[in-house]
Amino acid sequence: MNGEKELSDIVSMFAIGSKATEIRPLGPGFINDTFIVNTESGTKYILQRKNHNVFPDIPGMMQNILMVTEHLKRKVEEAGGDPMREAMTVVKRNDGELYYKDGKGNYWTVTVFIEGSITYEKADTPELAFKGGEGIGKFQTQLADFTTPLNETIKGFHNIRWRFTQWDEALRRNAAGRVGGLGEEIGWIESRRKEMLDFWSLVENGTIPTRVTHNDTKISNILFDKETGNVLCVIDLDTCMSSTSLNDFGDAIRSYTNTGQEDDPDLSKVSMSMDMFRAYTRGYLSQRKGSLSEAEQKYLAFSARYITYEQVLRFLMDYIDGDTYYKIAYPEHNLVRTRAQYRLLQSMEAQYGEMESAVRECLR
Ligand code: GN1
Ligand code: MG
């Protein structure tokens, strides 16, 4: 970990027009390292060390983020909102660059911290889920006329065909020697391979359209307004790229509806809450109802199963690989995450009929 002196040297290269007075780690991100920076002027900033192993093209990613945030700001202005609070602000370096690459090859970026905002690790009330859904719906609407092609920041991020290529390779490699003991868990993945590929074929053949999507809509990636409870803006735009908008619905459902933790060791606590599902869906469709294609509407409920399944696969694959992707807090963490997400998937499968009716009801 870098010392505070070194961090403040990095911050001073960015156009913050003031001096950093304090820099502290922030949040539990699984991929990047995040810090909050206090300055003499009183404005706070977010300093991030972007994970170069996960994101091979950080310059391309930062270009995406700049273009997307500038577009969002224009939309907020047109609607009479506050572009400094309702969209993220990328702070460039004093020489105009979007990032600083240090001697060890790490990439550093700075954005403005939004005052009066709050984040949650878990959604505890349907009201919060409704607001979250509304926020992602608005985000997708704001980006509906964004036409510049975006760089693909992680190859095949939610493309299950590509994930299976990686999966088959991980099983063959057996890097951590763990495959032998995972017969049951591997079976969970294999028994659903075909239905997941069938769904993805619809994206590949254009039946389900491609849009600009966030791809990581878990609740902790959303800033809410402390006072009004509304969504202020969507953060963590690292994976913002072109895919199916269903990813954003599905990943949010995976996050908002879980009655337990994403990595709950107590599986009896994990299930999908139908109340939370209904609330998020109502919020989301209040914004997107008229804009989704028939195929998107039809597969909305399924997308929650798809993304949760993909998450089971990704956690298990990382465990098989010897924990090289996600940060872990203890040795079996990725296996515990796998089991907890699988329990959530089973709960969705058991309530799938109800999920579909709830979507139909909100669409009426
Ligand atoms: C990661 O970066 P973070 O913590 O917001 C991951 C997501 C997973 C999520 C699981 C780039 O999100 O895809 O769904 O963990 N992001 C990346 O909590 O892989
Ligand atoms: Mg994040």
Coordinates of C-alpha atoms and ligand atoms in Angstrom, one line a residue:
M1 CA 0.0 0.0 0.0
N2 CA 1.2 3.5 -0.8
G3 CA 2.0 5.9 2.1
E4 CA 0.0 9.1 2.5
K5 CA 2.9 11.2 1.3
E6 CA 3.1 9.3 -1.9
L7 CA -0.6 9.5 -2.4
S8 CA -0.7 13.3 -1.9
D9 CA 2.1 13.6 -4.4
I10 CA -0.1 11.8 -6.9
V11 CA -3.1 13.9 -6.1
S12 CA -1.1 17.1 -6.5
M13 CA -0.6 16.2 -10.2
F14 CA -4.4 16.5 -10.8
A15 CA -6.2 19.8 -11.4
I16 CA -7.8 20.2 -7.9
G17 CA -6.6 23.8 -7.4
S18 CA -5.9 23.1 -3.8
K19 CA -3.8 21.0 -1.4
A20 CA -4.7 17.6 0.0
T21 CA -5.0 17.6 3.8
E22 CA -6.0 14.0 4.4
I23 CA -6.3 10.8 2.4
R24 CA -8.2 7.8 3.7
P25 CA -9.2 4.4 2.2
L26 CA -12.9 4.2 1.2
G27 CA -15.3 1.4 0.6
P28 CA -15.1 -2.3 0.0
G29 CA -14.6 -2.4 -3.8
F30 CA -13.5 -5.9 -5.0
I31 CA -11.3 -4.7 -7.9
N32 CA -9.8 -1.1 -7.5
D33 CA -8.4 0.7 -4.4
T34 CA -10.4 3.8 -3.5
F35 CA -9.4 6.7 -1.3
I36 CA -11.2 9.9 -0.2
V37 CA -9.2 13.1 -0.3
N38 CA -9.9 16.2 1.8
T39 CA -8.4 19.4 0.6
E40 CA -7.7 22.9 1.9
S41 CA -10.5 24.3 -0.3
G42 CA -13.0 22.0 1.4
T43 CA -13.8 20.2 -1.8
K44 CA -13.4 16.4 -1.5
Y45 CA -12.1 14.1 -4.2
I46 CA -12.0 10.4 -4.9
L47 CA -8.6 9.0 -5.8
Q48 CA -8.6 5.5 -7.3
R49 CA -5.9 3.1 -8.2
K50 CA -7.4 1.2 -11.1
N51 CA -6.7 -2.5 -11.3
H52 CA -4.5 -3.0 -14.3
N53 CA -4.8 -6.8 -14.2
V54 CA -8.5 -6.6 -14.5
F55 CA -8.7 -3.7 -17.0
P56 CA -6.0 -4.1 -19.7
D57 CA -6.7 -0.8 -21.4
I58 CA -7.1 1.9 -18.7
P59 CA -6.5 4.8 -21.1
G60 CA -9.4 3.4 -23.2
M61 CA -11.6 3.0 -20.1
M62 CA -10.9 6.6 -19.0
Q63 CA -11.9 7.9 -22.4
N64 CA -15.2 6.0 -22.1
I65 CA -15.8 7.5 -18.7
L66 CA -15.0 11.0 -19.8
M67 CA -17.3 10.7 -22.8
V68 CA -20.2 9.1 -20.8
T69 CA -20.0 11.6 -17.9
E70 CA -19.9 14.6 -20.3
H71 CA -23.0 13.2 -22.1
L72 CA -24.7 12.7 -18.7
K73 CA -23.9 16.2 -17.6
R74 CA -25.5 17.6 -20.8
K75 CA -28.6 15.6 -20.1
V76 CA -28.7 16.8 -16.5
E77 CA -28.3 20.4 -17.6
E78 CA -31.1 20.1 -20.2
A79 CA -33.4 18.8 -17.5
G80 CA -32.5 21.7 -15.2
G81 CA -30.5 19.6 -12.7
D82 CA -27.1 20.1 -11.1
P83 CA -24.4 18.5 -13.3
M84 CA -21.9 18.6 -10.5
R85 CA -24.1 16.4 -8.3
E86 CA -26.1 14.3 -10.7
A87 CA -23.2 13.1 -12.8
M88 CA -19.6 12.1 -11.9
T89 CA -16.9 14.6 -12.7
V90 CA -13.6 13.4 -14.0
V91 CA -10.7 15.6 -12.8
K92 CA -7.9 15.7 -15.4
R93 CA -4.2 16.0 -14.6
N94 CA -2.7 19.5 -14.7
D95 CA -1.3 18.6 -18.2
G96 CA -4.7 17.4 -19.4
E97 CA -4.1 13.6 -19.1
L98 CA -6.9 11.5 -17.7
Y99 CA -4.7 9.4 -15.4
Y100 CA -1.3 9.1 -13.9
K101 CA 0.8 6.0 -14.4
D102 CA 3.3 5.5 -11.6
G103 CA 6.7 3.8 -11.7
K104 CA 5.2 0.4 -10.7
G105 CA 2.7 0.5 -13.6
N106 CA -0.3 1.4 -11.5
Y107 CA -2.9 3.8 -13.0
W108 CA -4.4 6.6 -10.8
T109 CA -7.5 8.7 -11.5
V110 CA -9.3 11.4 -9.6
T111 CA -13.0 12.4 -9.6
V112 CA -15.0 14.9 -7.5
F113 CA -16.6 13.6 -4.3
I114 CA -20.3 14.5 -4.2
E115 CA -21.4 16.1 -0.9
G116 CA -24.6 15.1 0.7
S117 CA -24.5 11.6 -0.9
I118 CA -24.8 8.3 0.7
T119 CA -24.1 4.7 -0.5
Y120 CA -25.6 1.4 0.8
E121 CA -24.1 -2.0 0.9
K122 CA -27.5 -3.6 1.1
A123 CA -31.1 -2.5 0.3
D124 CA -33.3 -2.9 3.3
T125 CA -36.5 -1.3 2.3
P126 CA -38.7 -1.6 -0.9
E127 CA -38.6 2.3 -1.1
L128 CA -34.9 2.2 -1.5
A129 CA -35.2 -0.6 -4.2
F130 CA -37.8 1.5 -6.0
K131 CA -35.5 4.5 -6.0
G132 CA -32.6 2.4 -7.2
G133 CA -34.7 1.0 -10.1
E134 CA -35.8 4.5 -11.0
G135 CA -32.2 5.7 -11.0
I136 CA -31.0 3.0 -13.3
G137 CA -34.0 3.6 -15.6
K138 CA -33.1 7.3 -15.8
F139 CA -29.4 6.4 -16.4
Q140 CA -30.4 4.2 -19.4
T141 CA -32.7 6.9 -20.7
Q142 CA -30.0 9.6 -20.5
L143 CA -27.7 7.3 -22.5
A144 CA -30.2 6.2 -25.1
D145 CA -28.9 8.8 -27.6
F146 CA -25.2 8.2 -26.9
T147 CA -23.9 6.9 -30.2
T148 CA -20.1 7.1 -30.0
P149 CA -18.7 3.5 -29.8
L150 CA -17.2 2.7 -26.4
N151 CA -14.1 0.7 -25.9
E152 CA -14.7 -2.8 -24.5
T153 CA -13.0 -2.4 -21.1
I154 CA -13.2 -6.1 -20.2
K155 CA -13.6 -8.6 -23.1
G156 CA -16.9 -10.5 -23.1
F157 CA -17.8 -9.1 -19.6
H158 CA -21.3 -10.5 -19.5
N159 CA -21.0 -12.8 -22.5
I160 CA -21.6 -16.3 -21.2
R161 CA -20.2 -17.9 -24.3
W162 CA -16.8 -16.2 -23.6
R163 CA -17.2 -17.0 -19.9
F164 CA -17.5 -20.7 -20.8
T165 CA -14.4 -20.5 -22.9
Q166 CA -12.6 -19.2 -19.8
W167 CA -14.3 -21.7 -17.6
D168 CA -13.4 -24.7 -19.7
E169 CA -9.8 -23.5 -19.7
A170 CA -9.8 -22.9 -15.9
L171 CA -11.0 -26.5 -15.3
R172 CA -8.4 -27.9 -17.6
R173 CA -5.6 -25.8 -16.0
N174 CA -6.7 -26.6 -12.5
A175 CA -4.2 -24.0 -11.3
A176 CA -4.9 -24.3 -7.6
G177 CA -5.5 -28.1 -7.6
R178 CA -9.1 -27.5 -6.3
V179 CA -11.1 -29.0 -9.2
G180 CA -11.2 -32.5 -7.6
G181 CA -13.1 -31.4 -4.6
L182 CA -15.7 -29.3 -6.4
G183 CA -17.8 -31.9 -8.2
E184 CA -21.1 -30.6 -6.8
E185 CA -20.4 -26.9 -7.5
I186 CA -19.2 -27.6 -11.0
G187 CA -22.4 -29.6 -11.6
W188 CA -24.4 -26.4 -10.8
I189 CA -22.7 -24.7 -13.6
E190 CA -22.8 -27.5 -16.2
S191 CA -26.5 -28.3 -15.7
R192 CA -27.5 -24.8 -16.7
R193 CA -25.0 -24.3 -19.5
K194 CA -27.4 -24.8 -22.3
E195 CA -30.2 -22.5 -21.1
M196 CA -27.7 -19.7 -20.5
L197 CA -26.2 -20.1 -24.0
D198 CA -29.7 -20.1 -25.5
F199 CA -30.4 -16.8 -23.9
W200 CA -27.1 -15.3 -25.0
S201 CA -27.8 -16.4 -28.6
L202 CA -30.6 -13.9 -28.6
V203 CA -28.2 -11.1 -27.9
E204 CA -25.8 -12.4 -30.5
N205 CA -28.4 -12.6 -33.2
G206 CA -29.9 -9.2 -32.4
T207 CA -33.3 -10.4 -31.1
I208 CA -32.3 -8.6 -27.9
P209 CA -30.9 -5.2 -28.8
T210 CA -27.6 -3.8 -27.6
R211 CA -27.4 -0.4 -25.8
V212 CA -25.0 1.5 -23.6
T213 CA -25.1 -0.1 -20.3
H214 CA -23.4 0.1 -16.9
N215 CA -22.9 -3.6 -16.3
D216 CA -22.2 -3.4 -12.5
T217 CA -25.4 -2.0 -11.0
K218 CA -25.1 -3.5 -7.5
I219 CA -26.5 -1.0 -4.9
S220 CA -23.0 0.0 -3.6
N221 CA -22.3 1.5 -7.1
I222 CA -25.1 4.0 -6.7
L223 CA -25.0 7.4 -4.9
F224 CA -28.2 8.4 -3.2
D225 CA -29.1 11.9 -2.1
K226 CA -29.0 11.9 1.7
E227 CA -31.9 14.4 1.9
T228 CA -34.4 13.3 -0.8
G229 CA -33.5 9.6 -1.0
N230 CA -33.4 9.9 -4.8
V231 CA -30.6 8.5 -6.9
L232 CA -28.0 11.2 -7.5
C233 CA -25.8 9.3 -9.9
V234 CA -24.4 6.0 -10.9
I235 CA -20.7 5.6 -10.0
D236 CA -18.1 3.0 -11.0
L237 CA -18.4 3.5 -14.7
D238 CA -15.4 1.3 -15.4
T239 CA -17.5 -1.3 -17.2
C240 CA -19.8 1.1 -19.0
M241 CA -19.9 -0.2 -22.5
S242 CA -22.2 -1.7 -25.1
S243 CA -24.2 -4.8 -24.1
T244 CA -27.8 -5.7 -23.3
S245 CA -29.6 -3.4 -20.9
L246 CA -30.9 -6.5 -19.3
N247 CA -27.5 -6.8 -17.5
D248 CA -28.3 -3.7 -15.6
F249 CA -31.7 -5.0 -14.5
G250 CA -30.4 -8.5 -13.7
D251 CA -27.4 -7.4 -11.7
A252 CA -29.4 -4.9 -9.7
I253 CA -31.9 -7.6 -8.8
R254 CA -29.1 -9.9 -7.7
S255 CA -28.0 -7.2 -5.4
Y256 CA -31.2 -5.5 -4.1
T257 CA -33.4 -8.6 -3.5
N258 CA -30.9 -10.7 -1.6
T259 CA -32.1 -11.1 2.0
G260 CA -28.6 -12.1 3.0
Q261 CA -25.1 -10.9 2.1
E262 CA -23.5 -11.6 -1.2
D263 CA -20.9 -13.7 0.6
D264 CA -23.2 -14.9 3.4
P265 CA -21.7 -18.0 5.1
D266 CA -25.2 -18.7 6.6
L267 CA -27.2 -19.9 3.6
S268 CA -30.4 -20.0 5.5
K269 CA -30.3 -16.1 5.4
V270 CA -30.0 -16.0 1.6
S271 CA -33.1 -15.8 -0.6
M272 CA -34.7 -13.5 -3.2
S273 CA -37.3 -11.2 -1.7
M274 CA -40.3 -10.8 -4.0
D275 CA -41.2 -7.5 -2.3
M276 CA -37.9 -6.1 -3.2
F277 CA -38.1 -7.5 -6.7
R278 CA -41.5 -5.9 -7.2
A279 CA -40.3 -2.5 -5.9
Y280 CA -37.1 -2.4 -8.0
T281 CA -39.1 -3.5 -11.1
R282 CA -41.7 -0.9 -10.5
G283 CA -39.1 1.8 -10.2
Y284 CA -37.2 0.7 -13.2
L285 CA -40.2 0.3 -15.5
S286 CA -41.6 3.6 -14.4
Q287 CA -38.8 5.0 -16.5
R288 CA -38.2 2.4 -19.2
K289 CA -41.6 0.9 -19.9
G290 CA -42.2 2.6 -23.2
S291 CA -38.6 2.2 -24.4
L292 CA -37.9 -1.5 -24.0
S293 CA -38.4 -3.9 -27.0
E294 CA -40.7 -6.8 -26.7
A295 CA -37.8 -9.2 -26.3
E296 CA -36.3 -7.1 -23.5
Q297 CA -39.6 -7.1 -21.7
K298 CA -39.9 -10.9 -22.2
Y299 CA -36.5 -11.6 -20.7
L300 CA -36.4 -9.1 -17.9
A301 CA -37.1 -11.6 -15.2
F302 CA -34.8 -14.2 -16.7
S303 CA -31.9 -11.6 -16.8
A304 CA -31.8 -11.9 -13.0
R305 CA -31.1 -15.6 -13.2
Y306 CA -28.6 -15.1 -16.0
I307 CA -26.5 -12.5 -14.1
T308 CA -26.7 -14.4 -10.8
Y309 CA -25.7 -17.6 -12.6
E310 CA -22.8 -15.8 -14.2
Q311 CA -21.7 -14.5 -10.8
V312 CA -21.7 -18.1 -9.4
L313 CA -19.5 -19.1 -12.3
R314 CA -17.2 -16.1 -11.9
F315 CA -16.7 -16.6 -8.2
L316 CA -16.2 -20.4 -8.6
M317 CA -13.8 -19.9 -11.5
D318 CA -11.7 -17.5 -9.4
Y319 CA -11.6 -20.0 -6.6
I320 CA -10.5 -22.7 -9.1
D321 CA -7.9 -20.3 -10.5
G322 CA -6.5 -19.7 -7.0
D323 CA -8.1 -16.3 -6.3
T324 CA -6.4 -14.1 -8.8
Y325 CA -9.3 -11.8 -9.7
Y326 CA -11.5 -10.8 -6.8
K327 CA -10.0 -9.5 -3.5
I328 CA -10.6 -12.0 -0.8
A329 CA -10.8 -11.6 3.0
Y330 CA -10.0 -15.2 3.9
P331 CA -8.9 -18.3 1.9
E332 CA -12.3 -19.9 1.2
H333 CA -14.0 -16.5 0.5
N334 CA -14.6 -17.2 -3.2
L335 CA -16.2 -20.6 -2.4
V336 CA -18.4 -19.0 0.2
R337 CA -19.4 -16.4 -2.3
T338 CA -20.1 -19.1 -4.9
R339 CA -22.4 -21.0 -2.5
A340 CA -24.3 -17.9 -1.4
Q341 CA -24.9 -16.7 -4.9
Y342 CA -26.0 -20.2 -5.9
R343 CA -28.5 -20.2 -3.1
L344 CA -29.8 -16.9 -4.4
L345 CA -30.1 -18.4 -7.9
Q346 CA -32.1 -21.3 -6.6
S347 CA -34.4 -19.0 -4.8
M348 CA -34.9 -17.1 -8.1
E349 CA -35.6 -20.3 -10.0
A350 CA -38.2 -21.3 -7.4
Q351 CA -40.0 -18.0 -7.6
Y352 CA -39.5 -17.5 -11.4
G353 CA -43.3 -17.7 -12.2
E354 CA -44.0 -14.9 -9.7
M355 CA -41.2 -12.8 -11.0
E356 CA -42.6 -13.0 -14.5
S357 CA -46.1 -12.1 -13.3
A358 CA -44.7 -9.1 -11.4
V359 CA -42.9 -7.9 -14.5
R360 CA -46.1 -8.3 -16.6
E361 CA -48.1 -6.4 -13.9
C362 CA -45.7 -3.5 -14.0
L363 CA -45.8 -3.4 -17.8
R364 CA -49.6 -3.1 -17.8
Ligands
GN1_1 C1 -17.0 -6.3 -8.8 O1 -15.8 -3.4 -8.8 P1 -17.0 -3.8 -8.0 O2 -16.7 -4.2 -6.6 O3 -18.1 -2.8 -8.0 C2 -17.1 -6.8 -10.3 C3 -18.6 -7.1 -10.7 C4 -19.2 -8.1 -9.7 C5 -19.0 -7.6 -8.3 C6 -19.5 -8.6 -7.3 C7 -15.1 -5.2 -12.9 O4 -17.7 -5.1 -8.7 O5 -18.7 -7.6 -12.0 O6 -20.5 -8.3 -10.0 O7 -17.7 -7.3 -8.0 N1 -16.5 -5.9 -11.2 C8 -15.7 -6.3 -12.1 O8 -19.8 -7.9 -6.1 O9 -15.4 -7.4 -12.3
MG2 MG -17.8 -0.8 -7.6

